[in-house]
Coordinates of C-alpha atoms in Angstrom, one line a residue:
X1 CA -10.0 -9.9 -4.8
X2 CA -11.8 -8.4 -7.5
X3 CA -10.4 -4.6 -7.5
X4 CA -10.1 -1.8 -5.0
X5 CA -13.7 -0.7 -3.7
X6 CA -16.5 -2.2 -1.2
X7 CA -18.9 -3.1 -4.0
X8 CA -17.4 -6.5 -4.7
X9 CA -16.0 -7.5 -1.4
X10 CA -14.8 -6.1 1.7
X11 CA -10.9 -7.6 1.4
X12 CA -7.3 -6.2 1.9
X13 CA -7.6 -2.0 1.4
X14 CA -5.1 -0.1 0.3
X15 CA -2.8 1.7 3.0
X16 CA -2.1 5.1 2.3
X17 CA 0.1 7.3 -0.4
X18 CA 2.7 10.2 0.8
X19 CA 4.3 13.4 -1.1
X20 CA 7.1 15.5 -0.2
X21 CA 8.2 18.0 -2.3
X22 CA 11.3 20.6 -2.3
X23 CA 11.1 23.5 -5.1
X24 CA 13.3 26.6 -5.9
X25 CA 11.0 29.2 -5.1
X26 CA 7.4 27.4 -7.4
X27 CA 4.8 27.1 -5.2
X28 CA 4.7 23.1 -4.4
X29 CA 0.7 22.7 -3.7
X30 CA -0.1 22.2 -7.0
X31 CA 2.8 19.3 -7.9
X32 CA 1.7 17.9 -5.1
X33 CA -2.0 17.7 -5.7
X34 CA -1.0 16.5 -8.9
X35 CA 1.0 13.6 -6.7
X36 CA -1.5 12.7 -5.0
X37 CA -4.2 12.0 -7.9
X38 CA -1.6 9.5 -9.1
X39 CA -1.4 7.5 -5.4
X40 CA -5.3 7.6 -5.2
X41 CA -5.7 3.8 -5.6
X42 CA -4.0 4.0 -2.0
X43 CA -6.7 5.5 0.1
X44 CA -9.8 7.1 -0.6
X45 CA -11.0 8.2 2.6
X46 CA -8.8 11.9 3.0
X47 CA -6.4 13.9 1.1
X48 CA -4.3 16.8 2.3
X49 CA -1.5 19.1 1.8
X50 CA 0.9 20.8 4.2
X51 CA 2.9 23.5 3.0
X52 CA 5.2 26.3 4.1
X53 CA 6.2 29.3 2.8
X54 CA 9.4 30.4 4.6
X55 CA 7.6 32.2 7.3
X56 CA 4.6 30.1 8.3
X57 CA 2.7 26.6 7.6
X58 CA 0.0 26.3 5.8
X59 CA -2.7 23.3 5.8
X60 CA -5.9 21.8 3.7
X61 CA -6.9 18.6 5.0
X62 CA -10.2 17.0 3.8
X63 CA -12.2 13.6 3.9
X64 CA -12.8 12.4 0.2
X65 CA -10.7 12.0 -3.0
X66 CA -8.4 14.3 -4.0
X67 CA -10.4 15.9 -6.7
X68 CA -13.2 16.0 -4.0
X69 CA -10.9 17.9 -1.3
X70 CA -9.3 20.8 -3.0
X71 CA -10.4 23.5 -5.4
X72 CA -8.6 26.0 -7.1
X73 CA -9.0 28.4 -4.3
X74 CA -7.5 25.7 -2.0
X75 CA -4.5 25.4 -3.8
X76 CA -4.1 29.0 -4.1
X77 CA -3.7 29.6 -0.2
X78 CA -1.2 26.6 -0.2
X79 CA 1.8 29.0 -0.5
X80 CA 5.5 28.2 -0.5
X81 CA 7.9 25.4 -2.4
X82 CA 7.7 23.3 0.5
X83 CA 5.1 20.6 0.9
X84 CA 4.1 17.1 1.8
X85 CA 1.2 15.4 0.8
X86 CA -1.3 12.4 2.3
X87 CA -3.8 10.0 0.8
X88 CA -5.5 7.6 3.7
X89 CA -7.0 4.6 4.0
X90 CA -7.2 4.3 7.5
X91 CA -6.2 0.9 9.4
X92 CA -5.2 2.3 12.7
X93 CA -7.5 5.2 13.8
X94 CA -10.7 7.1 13.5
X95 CA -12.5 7.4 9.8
X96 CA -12.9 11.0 10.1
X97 CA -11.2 14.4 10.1
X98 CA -9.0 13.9 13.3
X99 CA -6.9 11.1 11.6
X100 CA -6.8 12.4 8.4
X101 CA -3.1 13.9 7.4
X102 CA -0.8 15.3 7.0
X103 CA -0.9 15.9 10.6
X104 CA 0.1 18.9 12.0
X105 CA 2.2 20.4 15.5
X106 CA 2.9 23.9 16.1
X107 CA 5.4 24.0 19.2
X108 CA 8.0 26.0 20.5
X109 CA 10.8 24.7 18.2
X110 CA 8.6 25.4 14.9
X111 CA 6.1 23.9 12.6
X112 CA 5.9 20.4 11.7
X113 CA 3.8 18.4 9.3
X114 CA 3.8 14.4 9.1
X115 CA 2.3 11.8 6.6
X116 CA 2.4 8.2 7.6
X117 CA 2.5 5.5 5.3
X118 CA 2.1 1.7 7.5
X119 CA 1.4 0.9 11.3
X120 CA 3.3 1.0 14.4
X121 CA 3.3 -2.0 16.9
X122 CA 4.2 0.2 20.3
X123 CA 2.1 3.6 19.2
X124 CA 0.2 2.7 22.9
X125 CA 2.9 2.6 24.7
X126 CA 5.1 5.8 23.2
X127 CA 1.0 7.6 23.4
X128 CA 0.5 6.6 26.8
X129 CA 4.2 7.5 28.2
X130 CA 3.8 11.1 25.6
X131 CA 0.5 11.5 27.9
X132 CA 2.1 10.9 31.4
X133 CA 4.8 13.9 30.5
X134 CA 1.7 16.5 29.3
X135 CA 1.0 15.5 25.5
X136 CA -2.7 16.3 24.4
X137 CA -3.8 14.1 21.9
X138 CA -6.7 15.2 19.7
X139 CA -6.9 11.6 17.3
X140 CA -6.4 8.2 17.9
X141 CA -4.6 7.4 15.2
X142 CA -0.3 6.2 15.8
X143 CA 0.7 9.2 12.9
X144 CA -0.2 11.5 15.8
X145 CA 2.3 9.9 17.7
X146 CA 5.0 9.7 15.9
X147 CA 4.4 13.5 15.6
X148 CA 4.6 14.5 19.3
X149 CA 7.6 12.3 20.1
X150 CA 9.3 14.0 16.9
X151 CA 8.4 17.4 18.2
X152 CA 9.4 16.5 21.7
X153 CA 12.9 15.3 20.8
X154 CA 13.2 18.7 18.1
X155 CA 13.1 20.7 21.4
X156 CA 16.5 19.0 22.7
X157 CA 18.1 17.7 19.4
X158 CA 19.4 19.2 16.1
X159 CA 16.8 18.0 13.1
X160 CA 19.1 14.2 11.9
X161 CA 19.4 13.1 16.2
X162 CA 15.8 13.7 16.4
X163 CA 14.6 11.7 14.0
X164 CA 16.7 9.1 15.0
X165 CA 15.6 9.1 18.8
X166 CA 12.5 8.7 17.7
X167 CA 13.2 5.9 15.2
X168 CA 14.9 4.1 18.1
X169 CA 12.2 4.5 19.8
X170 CA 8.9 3.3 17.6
X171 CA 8.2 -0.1 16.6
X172 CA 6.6 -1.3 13.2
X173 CA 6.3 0.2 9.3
X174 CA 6.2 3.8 8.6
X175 CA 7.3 5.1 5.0
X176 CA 7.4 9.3 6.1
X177 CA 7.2 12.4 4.7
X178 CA 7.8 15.2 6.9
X179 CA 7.9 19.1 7.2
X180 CA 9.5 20.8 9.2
X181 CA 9.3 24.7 8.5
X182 CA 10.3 24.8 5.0
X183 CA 12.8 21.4 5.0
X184 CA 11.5 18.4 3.8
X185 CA 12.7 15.1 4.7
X186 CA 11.8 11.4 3.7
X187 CA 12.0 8.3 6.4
X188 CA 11.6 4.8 5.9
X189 CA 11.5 2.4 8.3
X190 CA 14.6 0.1 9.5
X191 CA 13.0 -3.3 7.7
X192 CA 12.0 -0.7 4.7
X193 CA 8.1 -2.5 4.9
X194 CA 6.4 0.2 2.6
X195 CA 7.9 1.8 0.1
X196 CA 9.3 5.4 -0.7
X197 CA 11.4 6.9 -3.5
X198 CA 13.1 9.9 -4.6
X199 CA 12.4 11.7 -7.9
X200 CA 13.8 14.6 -9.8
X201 CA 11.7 17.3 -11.1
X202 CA 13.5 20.4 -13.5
X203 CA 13.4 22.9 -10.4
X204 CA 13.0 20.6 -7.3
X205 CA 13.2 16.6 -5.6
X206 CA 10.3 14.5 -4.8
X207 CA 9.7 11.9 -2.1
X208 CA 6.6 9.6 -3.2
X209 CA 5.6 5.9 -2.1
X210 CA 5.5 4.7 -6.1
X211 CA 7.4 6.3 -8.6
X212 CA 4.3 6.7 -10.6
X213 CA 3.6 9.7 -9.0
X214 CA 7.5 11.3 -10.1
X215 CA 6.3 10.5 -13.7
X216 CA 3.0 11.9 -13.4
X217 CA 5.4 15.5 -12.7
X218 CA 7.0 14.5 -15.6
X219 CA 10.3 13.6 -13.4
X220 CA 12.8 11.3 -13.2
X221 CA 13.5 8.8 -10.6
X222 CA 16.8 8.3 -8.9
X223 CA 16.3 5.7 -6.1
X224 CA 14.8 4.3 -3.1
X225 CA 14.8 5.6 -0.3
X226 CA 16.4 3.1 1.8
X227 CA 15.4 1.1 5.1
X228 CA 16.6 3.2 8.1
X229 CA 17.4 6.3 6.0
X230 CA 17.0 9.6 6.4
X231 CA 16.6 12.1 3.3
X232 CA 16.7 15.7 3.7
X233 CA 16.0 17.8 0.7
X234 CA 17.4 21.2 0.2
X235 CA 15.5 23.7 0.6
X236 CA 16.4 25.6 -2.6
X237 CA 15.7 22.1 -4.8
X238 CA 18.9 21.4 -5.5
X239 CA 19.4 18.0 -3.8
X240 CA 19.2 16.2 -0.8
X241 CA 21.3 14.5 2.1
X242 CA 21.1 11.3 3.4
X243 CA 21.5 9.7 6.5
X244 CA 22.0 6.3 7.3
X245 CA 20.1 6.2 10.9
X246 CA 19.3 2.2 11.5
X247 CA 20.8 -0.9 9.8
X248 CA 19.5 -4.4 9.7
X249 CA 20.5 -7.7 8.2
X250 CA 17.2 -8.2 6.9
X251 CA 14.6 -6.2 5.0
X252 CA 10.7 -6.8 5.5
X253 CA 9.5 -5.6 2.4
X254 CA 5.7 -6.2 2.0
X255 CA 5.3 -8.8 -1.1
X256 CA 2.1 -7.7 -1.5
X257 CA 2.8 -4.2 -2.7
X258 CA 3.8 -5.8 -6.3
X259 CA 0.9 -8.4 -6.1
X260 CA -1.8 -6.0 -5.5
X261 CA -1.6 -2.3 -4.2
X262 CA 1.4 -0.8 -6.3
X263 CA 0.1 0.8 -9.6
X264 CA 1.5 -2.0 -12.6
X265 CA 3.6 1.0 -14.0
X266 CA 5.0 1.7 -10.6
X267 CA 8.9 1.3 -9.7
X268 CA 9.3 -0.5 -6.3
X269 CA 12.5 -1.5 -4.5
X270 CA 13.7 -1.6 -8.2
X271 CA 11.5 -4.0 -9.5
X272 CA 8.4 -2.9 -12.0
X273 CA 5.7 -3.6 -10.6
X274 CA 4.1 -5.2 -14.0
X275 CA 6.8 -7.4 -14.8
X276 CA 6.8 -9.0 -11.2
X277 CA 3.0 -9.3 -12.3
X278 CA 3.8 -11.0 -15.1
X279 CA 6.5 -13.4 -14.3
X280 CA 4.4 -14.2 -11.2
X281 CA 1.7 -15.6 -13.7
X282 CA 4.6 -17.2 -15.4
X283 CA 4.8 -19.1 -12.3
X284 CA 1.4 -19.9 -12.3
X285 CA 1.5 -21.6 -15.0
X286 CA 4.7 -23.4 -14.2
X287 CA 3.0 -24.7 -11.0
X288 CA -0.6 -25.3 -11.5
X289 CA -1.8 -25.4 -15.1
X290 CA -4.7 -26.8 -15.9
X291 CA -5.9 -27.6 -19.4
X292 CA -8.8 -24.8 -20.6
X293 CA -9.5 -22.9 -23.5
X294 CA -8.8 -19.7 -22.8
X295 CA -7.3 -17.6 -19.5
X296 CA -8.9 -14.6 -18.4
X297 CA -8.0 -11.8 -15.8
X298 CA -10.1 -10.7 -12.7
X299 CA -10.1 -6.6 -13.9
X300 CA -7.8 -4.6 -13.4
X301 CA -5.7 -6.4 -10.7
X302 CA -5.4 -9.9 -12.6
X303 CA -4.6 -8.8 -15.8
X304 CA -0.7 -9.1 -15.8
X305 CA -1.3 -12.2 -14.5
X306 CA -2.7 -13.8 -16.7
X307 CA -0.7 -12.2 -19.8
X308 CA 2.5 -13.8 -18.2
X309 CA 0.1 -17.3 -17.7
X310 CA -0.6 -17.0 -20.9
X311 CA 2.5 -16.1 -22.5
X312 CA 4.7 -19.5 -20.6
X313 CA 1.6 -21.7 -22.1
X314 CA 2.7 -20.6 -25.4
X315 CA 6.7 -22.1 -24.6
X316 CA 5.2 -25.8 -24.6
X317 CA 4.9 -28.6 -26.8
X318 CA 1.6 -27.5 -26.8
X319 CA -1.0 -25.1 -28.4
X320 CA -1.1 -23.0 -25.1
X321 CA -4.4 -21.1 -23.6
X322 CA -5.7 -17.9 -25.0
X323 CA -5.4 -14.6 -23.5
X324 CA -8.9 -12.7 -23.1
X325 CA -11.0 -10.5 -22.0
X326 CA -13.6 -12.4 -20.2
X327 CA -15.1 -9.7 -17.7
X328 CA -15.9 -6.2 -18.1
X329 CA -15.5 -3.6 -15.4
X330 CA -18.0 -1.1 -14.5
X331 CA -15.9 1.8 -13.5
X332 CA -18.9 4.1 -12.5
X333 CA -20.4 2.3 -9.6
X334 CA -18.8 4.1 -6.4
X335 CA -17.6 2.9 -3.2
X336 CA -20.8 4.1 -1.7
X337 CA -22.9 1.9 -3.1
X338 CA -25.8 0.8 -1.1
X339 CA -26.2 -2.9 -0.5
X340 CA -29.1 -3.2 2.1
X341 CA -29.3 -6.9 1.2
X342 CA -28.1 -10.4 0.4
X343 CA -29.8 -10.0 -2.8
X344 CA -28.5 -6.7 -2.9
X345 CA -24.9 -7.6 -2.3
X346 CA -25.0 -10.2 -5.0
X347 CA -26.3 -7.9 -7.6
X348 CA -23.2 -5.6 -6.7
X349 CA -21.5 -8.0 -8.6
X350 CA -23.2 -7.6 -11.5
X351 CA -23.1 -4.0 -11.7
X352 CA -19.4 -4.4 -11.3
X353 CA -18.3 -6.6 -13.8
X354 CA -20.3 -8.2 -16.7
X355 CA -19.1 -11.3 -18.5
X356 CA -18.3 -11.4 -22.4
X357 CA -20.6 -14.2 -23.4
X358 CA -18.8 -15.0 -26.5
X359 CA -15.2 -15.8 -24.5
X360 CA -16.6 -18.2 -22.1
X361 CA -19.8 -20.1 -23.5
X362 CA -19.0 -23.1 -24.3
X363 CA -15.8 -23.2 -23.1
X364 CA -13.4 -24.8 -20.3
X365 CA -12.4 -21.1 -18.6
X366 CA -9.7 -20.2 -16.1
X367 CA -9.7 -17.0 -14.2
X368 CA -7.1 -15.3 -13.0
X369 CA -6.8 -13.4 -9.9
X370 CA -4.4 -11.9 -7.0
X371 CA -6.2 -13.2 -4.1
X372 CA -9.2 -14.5 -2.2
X373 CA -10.1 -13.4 1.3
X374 CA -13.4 -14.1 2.9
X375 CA -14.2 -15.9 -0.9
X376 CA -17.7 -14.3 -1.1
X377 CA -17.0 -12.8 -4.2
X378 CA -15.3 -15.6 -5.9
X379 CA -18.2 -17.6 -5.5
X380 CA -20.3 -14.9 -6.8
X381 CA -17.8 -14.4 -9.7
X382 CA -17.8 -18.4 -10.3
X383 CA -21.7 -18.2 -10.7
X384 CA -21.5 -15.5 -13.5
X385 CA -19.4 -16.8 -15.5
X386 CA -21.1 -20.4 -15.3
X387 CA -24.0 -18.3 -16.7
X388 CA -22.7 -17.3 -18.9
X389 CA -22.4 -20.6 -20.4
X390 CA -18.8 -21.7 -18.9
X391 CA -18.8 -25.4 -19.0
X392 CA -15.3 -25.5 -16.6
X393 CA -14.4 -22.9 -14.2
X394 CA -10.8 -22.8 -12.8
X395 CA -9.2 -20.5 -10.4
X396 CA -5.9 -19.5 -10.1
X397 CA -4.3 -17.0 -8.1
X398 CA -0.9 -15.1 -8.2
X399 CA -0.4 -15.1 -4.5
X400 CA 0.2 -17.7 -1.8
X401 CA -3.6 -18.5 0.1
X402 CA -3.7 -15.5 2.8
X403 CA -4.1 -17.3 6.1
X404 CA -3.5 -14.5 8.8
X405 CA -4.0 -10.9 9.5
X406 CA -1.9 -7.8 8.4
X407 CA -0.3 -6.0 11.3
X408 CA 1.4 -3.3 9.1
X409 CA -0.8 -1.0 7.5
X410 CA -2.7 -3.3 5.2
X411 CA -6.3 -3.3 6.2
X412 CA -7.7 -6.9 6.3
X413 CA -10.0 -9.6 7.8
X414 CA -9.2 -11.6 11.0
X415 CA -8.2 -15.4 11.1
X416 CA -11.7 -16.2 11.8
X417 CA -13.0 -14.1 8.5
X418 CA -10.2 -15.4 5.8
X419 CA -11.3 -18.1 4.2
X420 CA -7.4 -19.7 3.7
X421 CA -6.8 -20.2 7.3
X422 CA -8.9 -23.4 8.1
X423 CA -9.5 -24.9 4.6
X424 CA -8.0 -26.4 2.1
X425 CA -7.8 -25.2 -1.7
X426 CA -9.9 -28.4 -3.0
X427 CA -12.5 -27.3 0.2
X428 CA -12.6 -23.5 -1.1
X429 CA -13.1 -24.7 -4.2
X430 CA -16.1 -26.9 -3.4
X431 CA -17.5 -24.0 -1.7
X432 CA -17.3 -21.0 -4.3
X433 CA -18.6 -23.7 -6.9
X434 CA -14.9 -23.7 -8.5
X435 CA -13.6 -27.1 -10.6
X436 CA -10.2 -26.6 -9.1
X437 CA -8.1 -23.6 -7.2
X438 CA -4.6 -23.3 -6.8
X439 CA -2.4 -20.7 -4.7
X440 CA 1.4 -19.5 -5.9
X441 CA 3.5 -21.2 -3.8
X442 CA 5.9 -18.3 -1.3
X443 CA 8.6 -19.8 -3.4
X444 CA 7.7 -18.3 -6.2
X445 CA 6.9 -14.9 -4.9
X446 CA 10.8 -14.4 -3.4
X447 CA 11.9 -16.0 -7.1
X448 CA 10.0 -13.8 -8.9
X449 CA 11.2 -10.8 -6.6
X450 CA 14.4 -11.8 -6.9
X451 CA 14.4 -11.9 -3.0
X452 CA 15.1 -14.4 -0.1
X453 CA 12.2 -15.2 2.6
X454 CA 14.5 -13.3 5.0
X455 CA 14.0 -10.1 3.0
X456 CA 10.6 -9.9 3.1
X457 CA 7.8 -9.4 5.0
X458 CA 5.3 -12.6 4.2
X459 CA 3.2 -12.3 7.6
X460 CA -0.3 -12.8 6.1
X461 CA 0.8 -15.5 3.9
X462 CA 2.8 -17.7 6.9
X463 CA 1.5 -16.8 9.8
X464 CA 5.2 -15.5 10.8
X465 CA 5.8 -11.5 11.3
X466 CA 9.0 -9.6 10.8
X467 CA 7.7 -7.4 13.7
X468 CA 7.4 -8.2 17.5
X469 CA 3.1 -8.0 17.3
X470 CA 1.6 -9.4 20.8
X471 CA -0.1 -13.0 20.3
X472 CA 2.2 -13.8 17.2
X473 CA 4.9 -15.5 16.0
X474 CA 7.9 -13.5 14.7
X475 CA 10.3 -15.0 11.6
X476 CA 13.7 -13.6 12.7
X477 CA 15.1 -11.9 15.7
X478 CA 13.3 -9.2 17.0
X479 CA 12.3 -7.1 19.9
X480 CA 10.0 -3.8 20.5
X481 CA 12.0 -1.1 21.8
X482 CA 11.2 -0.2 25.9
X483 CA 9.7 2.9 25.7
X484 CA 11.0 4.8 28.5
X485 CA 14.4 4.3 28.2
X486 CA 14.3 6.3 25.9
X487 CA 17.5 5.8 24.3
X488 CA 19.8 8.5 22.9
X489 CA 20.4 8.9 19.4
X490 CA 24.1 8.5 18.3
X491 CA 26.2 11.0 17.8

């Protein structure tokens, strides 16, 4: 990968950033607008606010970025210190207005809001039985039905029972902020796949996926929300409650959330995300170092990377490789780019990122990176550099090779498209024009996590799913729920 938008290669895509917030009487559209500019990287595609003011909901849902979707006006007619927020990137559903959130259901036991972060497994099944007993659906998308078996079980169940029927019910990763009237709660799914938190602000609690968004209110945070649990914050900001709903022996949290979507300064599962980053390239070096001149990162995603490859060079006998900047990033060229062409596509590139001649001429270079997908752009990234007068272009990468698709919220290519899944690292590196490649070895990802295999959710890397997905195989005990039974929650 070589960062976050279309114009350099269609690869993994961010999955999508949610808000919750609980005030003492502030209006909570603006926090939460302020939220969701800091979990932009996680979707692009819609934002949207849900609040409620003690008598009614209000909503402003719009496709775009944040800054793109709401004016001041917009903000002004989000009323009440109750709200939940929703950045998108969509991998299950429509790319248009009917699937972007926070979705909302008006029905006979109130108002209720929902924003989904992940993918379910079963959302056919619960959809299709929903439908059978009189559900409309107006989307395609599995956040809408999460929302009308919620609703559904609100009707007979007190607020904590109907949460958990449905949790027993759904099968896959969902990190959720909900609203219902003017209470707030946070859910995270039983393996705890994407992440959630809980932050303190002077006059209220927020519920975020990254903890960057608690500092960007200038709050604290206190935890993470954990697998199975429920949070309810008070209405009046002065705490929350939890709830315990479902307990596993294992997590599945997604690995990849500190290789590559998490923002660097980011808090997850209490872990910074930049130091994973770093002693990740550590590992790099400690595996497969090769001998170069200096080591350069892939902007932005590579650069922690390579500062902890560089840094364990330096602990040798040896004189170590040089940290630089090699590439520069064009931040202006949008995701919209037009690229009618090969020749067009190539030239993306370029506009992208631009080599500093003066690092690499000359010179025996190796770049760092997080991953390689389809491997068009590596090749493409190989070629500039050489160019640029590189006479030795390595390639190493601070994740295992990705060999298989993401079934939980991560949008990325089929078998047949990823590059990893039938060839070897010497045979990719033939073909993007590379003098070597080498992966990080899974081992090294649950060291530097500080995490076994068991606890974590390495799907796209092995081939092996923490979820029961049709067609694959799964890494532990599991089954999907039978929808139908549907199951009572405990008391």
């Amino acid at each position: 990968m070589t960062g976050r938008d279309e114009t350099v290669e269609s690869g993994p895509r961010e999955k999508c950033g949610v808000v919750g917030i609980s005030l003492d009487e502030r209006s909570a559209a603006l926090p939460t607008y302020y939220a969701l500019y800091a979990l932009q990287h996680r979707g692009q595609e819609s934002a949207g606010i849900v609040t409620h003011d003690g008598f009614q909901q209000h909503d402003h849902v719009e496709m775009g970025l944040v800054g793109d979707a709401f004016d001041e006006d917009d903000i002004e007619a989000l009323q009440g210190s109750a709200a939940i927020g929703h950045v998108r990137y969509p991998t299950a559903g429509s790319v248009d207005k009917s699937c972007a959130q926070p979705f909302t259901v008006s029905f006979k036991g109130g108002a209720l809001g929902l924003s989904h972060n992940g993918n379910l497994v079963n959302a056919a099944s619960v959809r299709d039985e929903l439908a059978d007993s009189g559900h409309a659906f107006t989307s395609d998308g599995d956040t809408e039905v999460i929302a009308h078996d919620l609703a559904r079980n609100l009707l007979e169940e007190d607020l904590v029972r109907a949460v958990k029927r449905t949790m027993n019910r759904i099968h896959g990763s969902y990190a959720l902020t909900i609203s219902h009237d003017d209470t707030i709660l946070g859910v995270r799914d039983p393996e705890g796949n994407r992440p959630l938190c809980i932050g303190r602000i002077d006059d209220g609690y927020v519920l975020a996926s990254e903890s960057a968004a608690i500092d960007t209110l200038g709050g604290e945070l206190v935890r993470d929300v954990r697998p199975g649990e429920l949070v309810v914050l008070h209405e009046d900001g002065s705490g929350f409650d939890s709830y315990q709903l479902v307990e596993r022996d294992n997590t599945a949290h997604c690995f990849f959330e500190h290789v590559y979507f998490a923002r660097p300064d980011s808090t997850i599962d209490g872990e910074l995300v930049y130091e994973v980053r770093r002693e990740l390239g550590r590992k790099l070096w400690e595996e497969s170092s090769v001998e170069s001149d200096v080591v350069m990162p892939v902007p932005d995603s590579g650069r922690a990377f390579a500062s902890g490859y560089a840094d364990a060079s330096q602990e040798g006998d040896g004189e170590g490789v040089e940290f630089a900047e090699g590439l520069m990033k064009n931040r202006y060229v949008g995701r919209t780019f037009i690229m009618p062409t090969q020749e067009a596509r190539e030239r993306a590139v370029r506009l992208k990122l631009n080599p500093i001649r003066s690092t690499v001429e000359g010179k025996s270079v190796t770049i760092i990176d997080d991953s390689i997908v389809r491997g068009t752009t590596s090749n493409q990234l190989v070629q500039l550099v050489r160019d640029a007068g590189a006479e030795e272009v390595h390639i190493r990468i601070g994740a295992p090779a990705i060999v298989a698709p993401c079934y939980m919220g991560i949008d990325m290519a089929t078998r047949d498209e990823l590059i990893a899944a039938e060839q070897s690292a010497d045979e990719i590196a033939e073909q993007i024009g590379a003098d070597s490649l080498s992966y990080l070895s899974v081992d090294a990802v649950t060291e530097a996590l500080g995490r076994s295999r068991a606890d974590l959710c390495l799907g796209c890397v092995t081939g092996e799913y923490p979820y029961d997905i049709d067609g694959e195989t799964t890494d532990r005990d599991v089954e999907r729920p039978t929808v139908g039974s549907d199951v009572p929650a405990d008391d």
